[in-house]
Short mmCIF file of C-alpha atoms in Angstrom, two decimals:
data_model
loop_
_atom_site.label_atom_id
_atom_site.label_comp_id
_atom_site.label_asym_id
_atom_site.label_seq_id
_atom_site.Cartn_x
_atom_site.Cartn_y
_atom_site.Cartn_z
CA UNK A 1 -0.02 -0.01 -0.03
CA UNK A 2 2.55 2.53 1.17
CA UNK A 3 4.92 1.84 -1.69
CA UNK A 4 1.98 2.31 -4.13
CA UNK A 5 1.25 5.81 -2.71
CA UNK A 6 4.91 6.71 -2.66
CA UNK A 7 5.19 5.65 -6.23
CA UNK A 8 2.27 7.74 -7.31
CA UNK A 9 3.42 10.99 -5.68
CA UNK A 10 7.18 10.53 -5.88
CA UNK A 11 7.52 13.47 -3.51
CA UNK A 12 8.56 13.71 0.11
CA UNK A 13 5.65 14.77 2.38
CA UNK A 14 7.51 17.85 3.43
CA UNK A 15 8.21 19.01 -0.13
CA UNK A 16 4.55 18.21 -1.02
CA UNK A 17 3.24 20.31 1.91
CA UNK A 18 5.43 23.27 0.89
CA UNK A 19 4.11 23.17 -2.65
CA UNK A 20 0.44 22.99 -1.50
CA UNK A 21 0.97 25.98 0.77
CA UNK A 22 2.61 27.99 -2.00
CA UNK A 23 -0.32 27.27 -4.30
CA UNK A 24 -2.69 28.45 -1.56
CA UNK A 25 -0.93 31.78 -1.29
CA UNK A 26 -0.99 32.27 -5.03
CA UNK A 27 -4.72 31.60 -5.25
CA UNK A 28 -5.38 34.04 -2.35
CA UNK A 29 -3.34 36.79 -4.02
CA UNK A 30 -5.20 36.40 -7.31
CA UNK A 31 -8.52 36.57 -5.59
CA UNK A 32 -7.60 39.70 -3.65
CA UNK A 33 -6.21 41.33 -6.80
CA UNK A 34 -9.36 40.56 -8.87
CA UNK A 35 -11.72 41.84 -6.20
CA UNK A 36 -9.67 45.05 -5.78
CA UNK A 37 -9.77 45.72 -9.53
CA UNK A 38 -13.40 44.85 -10.11
CA UNK A 39 -14.82 46.67 -7.06
CA UNK A 40 -16.30 50.21 -7.38
CA UNK A 41 -14.48 51.63 -4.35
CA UNK A 42 -16.30 54.92 -4.03
CA UNK A 43 -19.61 53.03 -4.03
CA UNK A 44 -18.41 50.67 -1.44
CA UNK A 45 -17.11 53.50 0.75
CA UNK A 46 -20.52 55.23 0.55
CA UNK A 47 -22.32 52.01 1.50
CA UNK A 48 -20.12 50.90 4.36
CA UNK A 49 -18.04 53.79 5.62
CA UNK A 50 -20.13 56.94 5.19
CA UNK A 51 -18.54 59.29 7.77
CA UNK A 52 -21.60 61.51 8.04
CA UNK A 53 -23.86 58.54 8.64
CA UNK A 54 -21.40 57.12 11.06
CA UNK A 55 -21.21 60.26 13.06
CA UNK A 56 -24.99 60.50 13.08
CA UNK A 57 -25.19 57.17 14.99
CA UNK A 58 -23.46 58.61 18.09
CA UNK A 59 -24.11 58.78 20.84
CA UNK A 60 -27.38 56.78 20.65
CA UNK A 61 -25.65 53.65 19.45
CA UNK A 62 -23.77 53.57 22.73
CA UNK A 63 -26.22 55.10 25.21
CA UNK A 64 -29.25 53.17 24.00
CA UNK A 65 -28.34 50.32 21.75
CA UNK A 66 -25.15 48.98 23.34
CA UNK A 67 -26.54 49.69 26.81
CA UNK A 68 -29.71 47.67 26.04
CA UNK A 69 -27.68 44.76 24.56
CA UNK A 70 -25.64 44.56 27.66
CA UNK A 71 -28.75 44.79 29.93
CA UNK A 72 -30.59 42.09 27.92
CA UNK A 73 -27.56 39.80 28.02
CA UNK A 74 -26.92 40.29 31.73
CA UNK A 75 -30.55 39.59 32.54
CA UNK A 76 -30.69 36.47 30.27
CA UNK A 77 -27.32 35.22 31.64
CA UNK A 78 -28.38 35.67 35.29
CA UNK A 79 -31.63 33.74 34.76
CA UNK A 80 -29.82 31.12 32.62
CA UNK A 81 -27.21 30.67 35.32
CA UNK A 82 -29.72 30.03 38.09
CA UNK A 83 -31.86 27.74 36.01
CA UNK A 84 -28.72 26.00 34.54
CA UNK A 85 -27.39 25.33 38.02
CA UNK A 86 -30.76 23.80 39.09
CA UNK A 87 -30.77 21.69 35.88
CA UNK A 88 -27.13 20.50 36.35
CA UNK A 89 -27.92 19.47 39.90
CA UNK A 90 -31.01 17.68 38.67
CA UNK A 91 -29.03 15.83 36.03
CA UNK A 92 -26.68 14.56 38.74
CA UNK A 93 -29.45 13.78 41.16
CA UNK A 94 -29.95 10.28 42.51
CA UNK A 95 -33.66 10.79 41.88
CA UNK A 96 -34.41 9.33 38.46
CA UNK A 97 -37.34 11.57 37.47
CA UNK A 98 -35.24 14.68 38.18
CA UNK A 99 -32.59 13.35 35.81
CA UNK A 100 -35.24 12.65 33.08
CA UNK A 101 -36.79 16.12 33.39
CA UNK A 102 -33.38 17.84 33.16
CA UNK A 103 -32.24 15.70 30.23
CA UNK A 104 -35.45 16.34 28.27
CA UNK A 105 -35.22 20.06 28.96
CA UNK A 106 -31.62 20.22 27.86
CA UNK A 107 -32.06 18.20 24.70
CA UNK A 108 -35.21 20.14 23.84
CA UNK A 109 -33.72 23.60 24.12
CA UNK A 110 -30.42 22.73 22.63
CA UNK A 111 -32.19 21.20 19.63
CA UNK A 112 -34.28 24.29 18.86
CA UNK A 113 -33.10 27.43 17.05
CA UNK A 114 -33.05 30.31 19.54
CA UNK A 115 -35.13 32.22 16.95
CA UNK A 116 -38.07 29.90 17.49
CA UNK A 117 -37.83 30.20 21.25
CA UNK A 118 -37.92 34.03 20.90
CA UNK A 119 -41.02 33.81 18.65
CA UNK A 120 -42.68 31.42 21.08
CA UNK A 121 -41.99 33.51 24.18
CA UNK A 122 -42.50 36.88 22.58
CA UNK A 123 -45.79 36.18 20.79
CA UNK A 124 -46.93 32.78 22.13
CA UNK A 125 -46.84 33.58 25.79
CA UNK A 126 -48.93 36.81 25.55
CA UNK A 127 -51.37 34.89 23.34
CA UNK A 128 -51.58 31.92 25.67
CA UNK A 129 -51.87 33.98 28.87
CA UNK A 130 -53.90 37.04 27.71
CA UNK A 131 -54.09 39.81 30.27
CA UNK A 132 -50.70 39.02 31.77
CA UNK A 133 -48.52 41.99 31.13
CA UNK A 134 -44.96 40.99 30.64
CA UNK A 135 -42.38 43.71 30.52
CA UNK A 136 -40.27 43.45 27.35
CA UNK A 137 -37.14 43.10 29.44
CA UNK A 138 -38.69 40.13 31.25
CA UNK A 139 -39.62 38.47 27.90
CA UNK A 140 -36.11 38.84 26.59
CA UNK A 141 -34.76 37.67 29.90
CA UNK A 142 -37.02 34.54 29.81
CA UNK A 143 -36.23 33.67 26.17
CA UNK A 144 -32.43 34.19 26.44
CA UNK A 145 -32.33 32.48 29.86
CA UNK A 146 -34.30 29.43 28.74
CA UNK A 147 -32.02 28.83 25.78
CA UNK A 148 -28.83 29.72 27.71
CA UNK A 149 -29.77 27.46 30.68
CA UNK A 150 -29.64 24.31 28.50
CA UNK A 151 -26.01 24.98 27.52
CA UNK A 152 -24.98 26.37 30.90
CA UNK A 153 -26.41 23.29 32.60
CA UNK A 154 -24.18 20.98 30.56
CA UNK A 155 -21.12 23.04 31.25
CA UNK A 156 -21.81 23.21 34.94
CA UNK A 157 -22.50 19.41 35.16
CA UNK A 158 -19.14 18.80 33.56
CA UNK A 159 -17.56 21.18 36.07
CA UNK A 160 -19.26 19.52 39.08
CA UNK A 161 -18.15 16.10 37.90
CA UNK A 162 -14.55 17.40 37.47
CA UNK A 163 -14.29 18.16 41.22
CA UNK A 164 -12.38 15.22 42.75
CA UNK A 165 -14.36 12.66 44.83
CA UNK A 166 -12.04 13.16 47.76
CA UNK A 167 -13.41 16.70 48.20
CA UNK A 168 -16.88 15.36 48.90
CA UNK A 169 -15.43 12.56 51.11
CA UNK A 170 -13.50 15.14 53.15
CA UNK A 171 -16.56 17.40 53.49
CA UNK A 172 -18.87 14.47 54.47
CA UNK A 173 -16.26 13.17 56.97
CA UNK A 174 -16.47 16.53 58.73
CA UNK A 175 -20.15 15.92 59.30
CA UNK A 176 -21.50 18.05 56.32
CA UNK A 177 -24.73 16.87 54.83
CA UNK A 178 -24.73 16.05 51.12
CA UNK A 179 -26.46 19.37 50.36
CA UNK A 180 -24.03 21.42 52.53
CA UNK A 181 -21.01 19.67 50.86
CA UNK A 182 -22.43 20.50 47.42
CA UNK A 183 -23.06 24.18 48.28
CA UNK A 184 -19.93 25.03 50.24
CA UNK A 185 -17.35 22.72 48.68
CA UNK A 186 -18.32 21.35 45.29
CA UNK A 187 -20.03 24.28 43.52
CA UNK A 188 -17.43 26.94 44.32
CA UNK A 189 -14.79 24.63 42.83
CA UNK A 190 -16.93 23.69 39.89
CA UNK A 191 -17.43 27.40 38.98
CA UNK A 192 -13.68 27.94 38.89
CA UNK A 193 -13.28 24.99 36.56
CA UNK A 194 -16.04 26.14 34.21
CA UNK A 195 -15.22 29.87 34.19
CA UNK A 196 -13.69 29.71 30.64
CA UNK A 197 -16.56 27.82 28.96
CA UNK A 198 -19.01 29.97 30.96
CA UNK A 199 -17.42 33.06 29.46
CA UNK A 200 -18.03 31.53 26.04
CA UNK A 201 -21.72 30.91 26.96
CA UNK A 202 -21.91 34.65 27.78
CA UNK A 203 -20.49 35.62 24.41
CA UNK A 204 -23.10 33.38 22.75
CA UNK A 205 -25.90 35.04 24.68
CA UNK A 206 -24.52 38.48 23.82
CA UNK A 207 -25.01 37.65 20.13
CA UNK A 208 -28.29 35.83 20.67
CA UNK A 209 -29.68 38.92 22.39
CA UNK A 210 -29.96 40.34 18.91
CA UNK A 211 -33.00 38.15 18.41
CA UNK A 212 -34.90 40.60 20.69
CA UNK A 213 -35.49 42.59 17.46
CA UNK A 214 -38.22 40.05 16.63
CA UNK A 215 -40.30 41.38 19.56
CA UNK A 216 -40.67 44.88 18.30
CA UNK A 217 -39.77 47.70 20.53
CA UNK A 218 -39.98 51.38 21.25
CA UNK A 219 -36.88 53.39 20.49
CA UNK A 220 -35.69 53.32 24.04
CA UNK A 221 -35.70 49.53 24.06
CA UNK A 222 -33.67 49.02 20.90
CA UNK A 223 -30.59 46.83 21.15
CA UNK A 224 -27.71 46.89 18.66
CA UNK A 225 -29.16 44.70 15.96
CA UNK A 226 -32.48 46.46 15.73
CA UNK A 227 -30.82 49.86 16.01
CA UNK A 228 -28.57 49.07 13.08
CA UNK A 229 -31.38 47.59 11.00
CA UNK A 230 -33.62 50.61 11.45
CA UNK A 231 -30.85 53.07 10.70
CA UNK A 232 -30.05 51.01 7.59
CA UNK A 233 -33.50 51.71 6.15
CA UNK A 234 -33.31 55.30 7.36
CA UNK A 235 -30.05 56.27 5.77
CA UNK A 236 -30.00 53.65 2.99
CA UNK A 237 -26.42 52.89 3.98
CA UNK A 238 -24.84 49.83 5.58
CA UNK A 239 -22.70 52.05 7.78
CA UNK A 240 -24.95 51.85 10.88
CA UNK A 241 -24.92 48.02 10.70
CA UNK A 242 -21.11 48.19 10.61
CA UNK A 243 -21.11 50.50 13.67
CA UNK A 244 -23.55 48.15 15.50
CA UNK A 245 -21.35 45.19 14.56
CA UNK A 246 -18.28 46.87 15.95
CA UNK A 247 -20.08 47.37 19.21
CA UNK A 248 -20.71 43.64 19.48
CA UNK A 249 -17.00 43.04 18.84
CA UNK A 250 -16.11 45.56 21.62
CA UNK A 251 -17.80 43.15 24.03
CA UNK A 252 -17.08 39.77 22.51
CA UNK A 253 -13.38 40.03 21.55
CA UNK A 254 -12.10 41.04 25.00
CA UNK A 255 -14.29 38.36 26.59
CA UNK A 256 -12.83 35.82 24.16
CA UNK A 257 -9.35 36.82 25.09
CA UNK A 258 -10.36 36.69 28.80
CA UNK A 259 -11.75 33.17 28.28
CA UNK A 260 -8.52 32.01 26.72
CA UNK A 261 -6.37 33.56 29.47
CA UNK A 262 -8.55 31.84 32.15
CA UNK A 263 -8.23 28.57 30.34
CA UNK A 264 -4.46 28.86 30.25
CA UNK A 265 -4.43 29.66 33.95
CA UNK A 266 -6.58 26.70 35.03
CA UNK A 267 -4.39 24.43 32.86
CA UNK A 268 -1.36 25.69 34.58
CA UNK A 269 -2.86 25.35 38.02
CA UNK A 270 -3.28 21.61 37.62
CA UNK B 1 -23.58 11.88 75.81
CA UNK B 2 -23.23 8.91 73.59
CA UNK B 3 -26.39 7.94 71.82
CA UNK B 4 -26.79 4.16 72.07
CA UNK B 5 -28.73 2.32 69.41
CA UNK B 6 -31.37 -0.28 70.09
CA UNK B 7 -29.43 -3.10 68.51
CA UNK B 8 -26.99 -3.50 71.31
CA UNK B 9 -25.33 -1.48 74.01
CA UNK B 10 -21.58 -1.94 73.97
CA UNK B 11 -19.75 -0.49 76.91
CA UNK B 12 -19.20 3.24 76.94
CA UNK B 13 -15.50 2.50 76.82
CA UNK B 14 -15.73 0.91 73.40
CA UNK B 15 -15.20 3.55 70.71
CA UNK B 16 -15.15 1.16 67.80
CA UNK B 17 -16.91 -2.18 67.72
CA UNK B 18 -16.88 -4.01 64.40
CA UNK B 19 -18.72 -7.32 64.18
CA UNK B 20 -18.60 -9.64 61.14
CA UNK B 21 -17.86 -6.81 58.66
CA UNK B 22 -18.03 -7.85 55.04
CA UNK B 23 -17.68 -5.67 51.95
CA UNK B 24 -17.85 -6.58 48.31
CA UNK B 25 -17.25 -4.45 45.25
CA UNK B 26 -19.30 -6.31 42.58
CA UNK B 27 -18.05 -9.86 42.64
CA UNK B 28 -14.90 -8.96 44.47
CA UNK B 29 -15.06 -9.61 48.26
CA UNK B 30 -12.59 -7.18 49.79
CA UNK B 31 -13.52 -7.81 53.49
CA UNK B 32 -14.37 -11.34 54.52
CA UNK B 33 -15.69 -10.94 58.03
CA UNK B 34 -13.73 -8.52 60.20
CA UNK B 35 -14.09 -8.18 63.99
CA UNK B 36 -12.35 -5.33 65.58
CA UNK B 37 -12.61 -3.34 68.79
CA UNK B 38 -10.93 -0.13 69.88
CA UNK B 39 -11.23 1.27 73.37
CA UNK B 40 -11.23 4.92 74.44
CA UNK B 41 -7.66 6.26 74.42
CA UNK B 42 -6.24 3.37 72.49
CA UNK B 43 -3.91 3.83 69.49
CA UNK B 44 -4.39 0.94 67.07
CA UNK B 45 -2.34 0.59 63.90
CA UNK B 46 -3.52 -1.58 60.96
CA UNK B 47 -0.77 -2.95 58.83
CA UNK B 48 -0.77 -5.31 55.89
CA UNK B 49 0.04 -5.66 52.21
CA UNK B 50 -1.70 -3.28 49.73
CA UNK B 51 -4.99 -4.67 48.60
CA UNK B 52 -5.52 -6.43 51.96
CA UNK B 53 -8.61 -4.24 52.70
CA UNK B 54 -7.04 -1.96 55.47
CA UNK B 55 -8.33 1.20 53.97
CA UNK B 56 -11.71 -0.27 53.22
CA UNK B 57 -12.21 -1.21 56.83
CA UNK B 58 -11.53 2.48 57.80
CA UNK B 59 -13.84 3.75 55.11
CA UNK B 60 -16.64 1.35 56.25
CA UNK B 61 -16.45 2.77 59.77
CA UNK B 62 -17.77 6.22 58.86
CA UNK B 63 -19.78 4.85 55.85
CA UNK B 64 -17.63 6.42 53.12
CA UNK B 65 -18.20 2.82 51.90
CA UNK B 66 -21.52 1.04 52.72
CA UNK B 67 -20.71 -2.31 54.40
CA UNK B 68 -22.28 -5.31 52.63
CA UNK B 69 -23.03 -7.01 55.88
CA UNK B 70 -22.06 -7.00 59.58
CA UNK B 71 -22.42 -4.29 62.15
CA UNK B 72 -20.32 -1.27 63.02
CA UNK B 73 -20.73 0.58 66.32
CA UNK B 74 -19.03 3.94 66.40
CA UNK B 75 -19.02 5.85 69.69
CA UNK B 76 -21.88 3.66 70.81
CA UNK B 77 -24.08 4.24 67.72
CA UNK B 78 -24.91 1.47 65.33
CA UNK B 79 -23.98 3.25 62.14
CA UNK B 80 -25.15 0.30 60.02
CA UNK B 81 -28.65 0.72 61.30
CA UNK B 82 -30.93 2.18 58.56
CA UNK B 83 -32.17 4.90 60.99
CA UNK B 84 -28.69 6.10 61.93
CA UNK B 85 -28.00 9.77 61.22
CA UNK B 86 -24.51 9.32 60.00
CA UNK B 87 -23.81 13.03 59.80
CA UNK B 88 -24.17 13.33 63.58
CA UNK B 89 -21.62 10.57 64.08
CA UNK B 90 -19.15 11.78 61.52
CA UNK B 91 -18.79 15.24 63.09
CA UNK B 92 -17.34 13.45 66.12
CA UNK B 93 -14.92 11.32 64.08
CA UNK B 94 -11.94 13.00 62.46
CA UNK B 95 -10.65 11.50 59.27
CA UNK B 96 -7.31 12.05 57.58
CA UNK B 97 -6.77 10.95 54.01
CA UNK B 98 -3.75 9.75 52.04
CA UNK B 99 -4.31 12.60 49.51
CA UNK B 100 -5.01 15.25 52.19
CA UNK B 101 -8.16 16.42 50.41
CA UNK B 102 -7.83 19.97 51.65
CA UNK B 103 -10.39 22.36 50.11
CA UNK B 104 -8.22 24.12 47.47
CA UNK B 105 -10.48 27.19 47.19
CA UNK B 106 -10.33 28.07 50.88
CA UNK B 107 -7.45 29.35 52.96
CA UNK B 108 -5.77 27.21 55.55
CA UNK B 109 -7.71 28.96 58.33
CA UNK B 110 -11.04 28.73 56.47
CA UNK B 111 -10.38 24.99 55.83
CA UNK B 112 -10.29 24.59 59.58
CA UNK B 113 -13.32 26.79 60.39
CA UNK B 114 -15.89 26.04 57.72
CA UNK B 115 -17.19 22.80 59.19
CA UNK B 116 -17.08 24.17 62.71
CA UNK B 117 -19.42 26.94 61.64
CA UNK B 118 -21.61 25.11 59.19
CA UNK B 119 -21.87 21.83 61.05
CA UNK B 120 -21.32 22.59 64.73
CA UNK B 121 -22.87 26.08 64.48
CA UNK B 122 -19.98 27.76 66.21
CA UNK B 123 -19.56 31.52 65.82
CA UNK B 124 -16.88 32.87 63.58
CA UNK B 125 -14.71 34.06 66.42
CA UNK B 126 -14.90 30.80 68.33
CA UNK B 127 -14.21 28.76 65.19
CA UNK B 128 -11.26 30.87 64.39
CA UNK B 129 -9.85 30.54 67.92
CA UNK B 130 -10.16 26.80 67.85
CA UNK B 131 -8.62 26.62 64.37
CA UNK B 132 -5.61 28.81 65.34
CA UNK B 133 -5.08 26.68 68.42
CA UNK B 134 -5.01 23.48 66.43
CA UNK B 135 -2.82 24.93 63.61
CA UNK B 136 -0.37 25.93 66.34
CA UNK B 137 -0.53 22.44 67.70
CA UNK B 138 0.59 21.01 64.26
CA UNK B 139 3.27 23.72 64.01
CA UNK B 140 1.65 25.85 61.22
CA UNK B 141 0.67 29.08 63.00
CA UNK B 142 2.47 31.05 60.25
CA UNK B 143 0.43 29.53 57.40
CA UNK B 144 -3.08 30.50 58.40
CA UNK B 145 -3.55 32.79 55.40
CA UNK B 146 -1.86 30.48 52.86
CA UNK B 147 -3.78 28.37 50.35
CA UNK B 148 -3.28 24.65 50.21
CA UNK B 149 -1.49 24.63 46.90
CA UNK B 150 1.19 26.92 48.40
CA UNK B 151 2.16 24.33 51.01
CA UNK B 152 4.30 21.18 50.82
CA UNK B 153 2.64 17.82 51.10
CA UNK B 154 3.71 17.45 54.73
CA UNK B 155 2.32 20.82 55.60
CA UNK B 156 -0.96 20.06 53.78
CA UNK B 157 -1.32 16.89 55.70
CA UNK B 158 -0.77 18.69 58.99
CA UNK B 159 -3.39 21.21 58.04
CA UNK B 160 -5.72 18.25 57.33
CA UNK B 161 -4.97 16.93 60.83
CA UNK B 162 -5.72 20.41 62.28
CA UNK B 163 -8.95 20.63 60.31
CA UNK B 164 -10.07 17.27 61.73
CA UNK B 165 -8.97 18.21 65.23
CA UNK B 166 -10.90 21.50 65.06
CA UNK B 167 -14.14 19.51 65.28
CA UNK B 168 -13.05 18.28 68.74
CA UNK B 169 -13.41 14.66 67.65
CA UNK B 170 -13.64 11.72 70.07
CA UNK B 171 -11.81 9.49 67.58
CA UNK B 172 -9.34 10.06 64.69
CA UNK B 173 -9.04 7.85 61.63
CA UNK B 174 -5.86 8.00 59.59
CA UNK B 175 -5.87 6.42 56.12
CA UNK B 176 -2.23 5.97 55.10
CA UNK B 177 -1.49 9.57 56.11
CA UNK B 178 2.12 9.53 55.01
CA UNK B 179 2.00 7.33 51.93
CA UNK B 180 1.73 10.26 49.49
CA UNK B 181 4.51 12.24 51.04
CA UNK B 182 8.16 12.63 49.99
CA UNK B 183 10.36 10.64 52.51
CA UNK B 184 11.84 13.82 54.09
CA UNK B 185 8.35 15.11 54.93
CA UNK B 186 7.07 12.01 56.60
CA UNK B 187 8.72 12.74 59.98
CA UNK B 188 6.84 16.02 60.61
CA UNK B 189 3.45 14.32 60.15
CA UNK B 190 4.33 11.34 62.27
CA UNK B 191 5.55 13.49 65.13
CA UNK B 192 2.32 15.49 65.09
CA UNK B 193 0.54 12.06 65.34
CA UNK B 194 2.77 10.94 68.09
CA UNK B 195 1.96 14.04 70.16
CA UNK B 196 -1.65 13.42 69.49
CA UNK B 197 -1.38 9.88 70.84
CA UNK B 198 0.43 11.08 73.90
CA UNK B 199 -2.42 13.50 74.56
CA UNK B 200 -4.67 10.55 74.88
CA UNK B 201 -6.55 10.70 71.51
CA UNK B 202 -8.18 7.54 70.40
CA UNK B 203 -6.65 6.67 67.02
CA UNK B 204 -7.01 4.04 64.35
CA UNK B 205 -4.17 4.33 61.88
CA UNK B 206 -3.73 2.51 58.62
CA UNK B 207 -0.01 2.75 57.86
CA UNK B 208 3.10 1.30 56.35
CA UNK B 209 5.39 2.99 58.88
CA UNK B 210 6.48 0.06 60.98
CA UNK B 211 8.78 2.16 63.21
CA UNK B 212 5.80 4.39 64.08
CA UNK B 213 3.52 1.46 64.78
CA UNK B 214 5.99 -0.23 66.94
CA UNK B 215 6.70 2.90 68.99
CA UNK B 216 3.31 4.55 69.23
CA UNK B 217 0.64 1.86 68.88
CA UNK B 218 -0.94 0.18 71.88
CA UNK B 219 -1.99 -2.63 69.61
CA UNK B 220 -1.16 -3.64 66.07
CA UNK B 221 -3.51 -5.44 63.68
CA UNK B 222 -2.21 -7.32 60.72
CA UNK B 223 -4.59 -7.79 57.81
CA UNK B 224 -4.20 -9.97 54.67
CA UNK B 225 -6.59 -10.78 51.88
CA UNK B 226 -9.62 -9.27 53.62
CA UNK B 227 -9.12 -11.04 56.89
CA UNK B 228 -7.69 -10.03 60.22
CA UNK B 229 -4.78 -12.39 60.58
CA UNK B 230 -3.14 -11.40 63.89
CA UNK B 231 -3.45 -8.74 66.46
CA UNK B 232 -1.66 -7.86 69.64
CA UNK B 233 0.89 -5.53 71.27
CA UNK B 234 3.44 -4.20 68.69
CA UNK B 235 6.33 -5.99 70.29
CA UNK B 236 4.55 -9.24 69.59
CA UNK B 237 2.97 -8.62 66.12
CA UNK B 238 5.93 -6.85 64.71
CA UNK B 239 8.60 -8.13 67.06
CA UNK B 240 7.70 -11.82 67.17
CA UNK B 241 4.80 -12.54 64.85
CA UNK B 242 3.06 -15.91 65.32
CA UNK B 243 1.61 -16.20 61.82
CA UNK B 244 3.61 -17.15 58.77
CA UNK B 245 1.79 -14.51 56.66
CA UNK B 246 2.69 -11.82 59.10
CA UNK B 247 6.31 -12.95 59.15
CA UNK B 248 6.69 -12.89 55.34
CA UNK B 249 4.98 -9.49 55.10
CA UNK B 250 7.23 -7.98 57.75
CA UNK B 251 10.32 -9.50 56.09
CA UNK B 252 9.40 -7.87 52.82
CA UNK B 253 8.66 -4.51 54.44
CA UNK B 254 11.53 -4.25 56.85
CA UNK B 255 14.23 -5.87 54.65
CA UNK B 256 13.07 -5.58 50.99
CA UNK B 257 16.39 -6.64 49.47
CA UNK B 258 16.57 -9.97 51.34
CA UNK B 259 12.98 -11.02 51.13
CA UNK B 260 12.48 -14.72 50.45
CA UNK B 261 11.10 -15.17 46.93
CA UNK B 262 7.52 -16.22 46.66
CA UNK B 263 6.80 -14.93 50.20
CA UNK B 264 3.43 -13.65 49.09
#
């Protein structure tokens, strides 16, 4: 077999790898060149980087849109964290029905597009329970939290299971009840272990908070995605979308770096 | 006061009373009927080859492992009785593990106070006083604010002892407390345990340290293959063992280079 392959290529793997890489660079350069020549740059600049339109977005993009994105995300994350912790403990419970309920919940919400959940909560709940007035912030918190909880629960479960068995044995030997050992000894350690993946869940929720645009809103309640979309139709320029997108990156990129740093630190600590 | 169970009422003096203890993991029978008694103030060392079930006996006492059959009386309470509130018994029984098992997210001081507060309901001030006293007792007064991972293995194990002592236990269980330590750190831990024995603490120690057993123990128990083979004063069990199995074990441990082949 191996002689057959060697016979066909007649090239050392290293030389072959170098050739493939060189070919990739050439293709990339050609593509960039063609795009640069074909594109109508003044048109593109007007569509994406119109300085006047850009200036017009401030300060509202920060004071209203970015602020609302942060508030929605924090609300959703807080709710998701509480629900996720309950679900994680249920999945690890000795009581079988608890485990079933948690598993069904997690599989259900992880399997659905977040979009559908937002539609269901935003329009379905007011329809199903007429007369109940749900604040828009509460609706977003519910929808984001319900979706986030499914992912957070699995992350926390892994963290709880990663705490060495000896920790529980030591706590129980000191006379702590199972509940007390879980609360005082296991969960604090589990949270440290899952801090990096939890940061990633937060980034995911930040982006998913854009789905709040489905729910319709007053100007004061707009978050980044809706703000950008409305300004897009207003100015007939993509510039506001670009501004809104940059605002997401202002949140997500530093958090991504933080997550990687935390991960490196926990790896070193072991 | 010692709560006595309805099953039997061993004398108040008897801190541990094990009767026909058996333990199986799946098809593997690790303990094949153990009888063991420890009186108040006694220091008993359990020796034997690895895999003989020494640690399992210890772990069955405070129900870290559930015995398959037999009864265990701890401080006068039948812990194998289904109605037994094991948490109430455990708070009076200190346990020290081979791997220390300190809580890595808590400072040394907090390691020693958390159970006092959460389990015994002591105030923060009282718990801290007790913890500081016990940390001084194990020679680590200067480490109260350190975190476990900043300490050597020997220091960690001494904190673990202080943590157990802070609960004011009536009995201390040691599960190979020096087996995970670098040789030069073993002495500090053993000397703390020796002081403890001299202060009259009731201790059950699973150990490979023959010199310690010979010097400190009131009684030595030799276990092999899930059975209690021989027990008696150290000068007899270690000095002049009656059983062939004890003799071949001791020969291997005390003089590994000249062990007779096939001694096991």
